């Protein structure tokens, strides 16, 4: 570490987290991996440093030794979400139009006589079209990339379940139940807009979300992640509308996963903000 006038200069040695081989010094570019692919650590088995960590505030001496880990090929979150959502949208439509070889050839390119099947297709198409539009125009991502190896797993989940649901709902022998709908899609979209507006002025300061004049955002009075609450509501409504067992199973898995995400965000909000409302739960008002 050197002092020159009012400036402070650190000498930072970067080692490979596995082999401990010296790779470079921080003032030199390590060209083997692009920045998003690298995770820097102060300890080989410790947590990765955040992008906004300041070297002067880290527990290092005059010479800082850091360990770099290769995170593998990365893909931007916008492309990740587009890949995840375009599949269910198109897959469901293939079953709806009964493309040959999904069902018996005598049903090829026929349509169901039940209005609920058409309504289910419209709701499913609207849901994923809305997600694609939000990905392009609404969402702001705090983390810039995702490991490429995880995209195959995520796409298999979304694409596979979409095909499973679509196969049963659009089956020629499908018998529909009574019809029910809800306003959860609009509520989900309203929450995403509210979250987007938190950083609408380009500020990097952290704020927790609060209710606005939009009645759909008033759920913020009771839960930290109402977008997840509305999302679960969408699939519960879809389950009631179709009364299809694969849809019910998919809804259960969605609820479990989103409860995990919601509880994580709720704990992070409570830990970061001293004045965070104590009445709020994670995803279900007054319960969870």
Coordinates of N, CA and C in Angstrom, one line a residue, residues 13-18 20 39-45 65-69:
X13 N -2.9 -8.9 -5.0 CA -2.4 -10.1 -5.7 C -3.7 -11.0 -5.9
X14 N -3.8 -11.6 -7.1 CA -5.0 -12.4 -7.4 C -4.5 -13.8 -7.7
X15 N -5.0 -14.8 -6.9 CA -4.7 -16.2 -7.0 C -5.8 -17.0 -7.5
X16 N -5.6 -18.2 -8.1 CA -6.6 -19.1 -8.5 C -7.1 -19.8 -7.2
X17 N -8.5 -19.8 -7.0 CA -9.0 -20.3 -5.8 C -8.8 -21.8 -5.6
X18 N -8.5 -22.6 -6.7 CA -8.3 -24.0 -6.6 C -6.8 -24.3 -6.5
X20 N -4.2 -22.1 -6.3 CA -3.4 -21.0 -5.6 C -2.3 -20.5 -6.5
X39 N -15.4 -14.4 -9.9 CA -15.8 -14.1 -8.5 C -14.5 -13.9 -7.7
X40 N -14.4 -12.8 -7.0 CA -13.2 -12.5 -6.2 C -13.6 -12.8 -4.7
X41 N -12.6 -13.4 -4.0 CA -12.8 -13.8 -2.6 C -11.6 -13.4 -1.8
X42 N -11.8 -13.1 -0.5 CA -10.6 -12.9 0.3 C -10.1 -14.2 0.9
X43 N -11.0 -15.2 0.9 CA -10.7 -16.6 1.4 C -11.2 -17.6 0.3
X44 N -10.4 -18.6 0.0 CA -10.8 -19.5 -1.1 C -12.2 -20.1 -0.8
X45 N -12.6 -20.3 0.5 CA -13.9 -20.9 0.8 C -14.9 -19.9 1.3
X65 N -4.4 -10.2 -0.7 CA -4.4 -11.4 -1.6 C -5.8 -11.8 -1.8
X66 N -6.2 -11.9 -3.0 CA -7.6 -12.3 -3.4 C -7.5 -13.6 -4.2
X67 N -8.6 -14.3 -4.1 CA -8.8 -15.6 -4.9 C -9.9 -15.4 -5.9
X68 N -9.6 -15.8 -7.1 CA -10.6 -15.7 -8.1 C -11.2 -17.1 -8.5
X69 N -12.5 -17.1 -8.7 CA -13.1 -18.4 -9.1 C -13.8 -18.2 -10.4

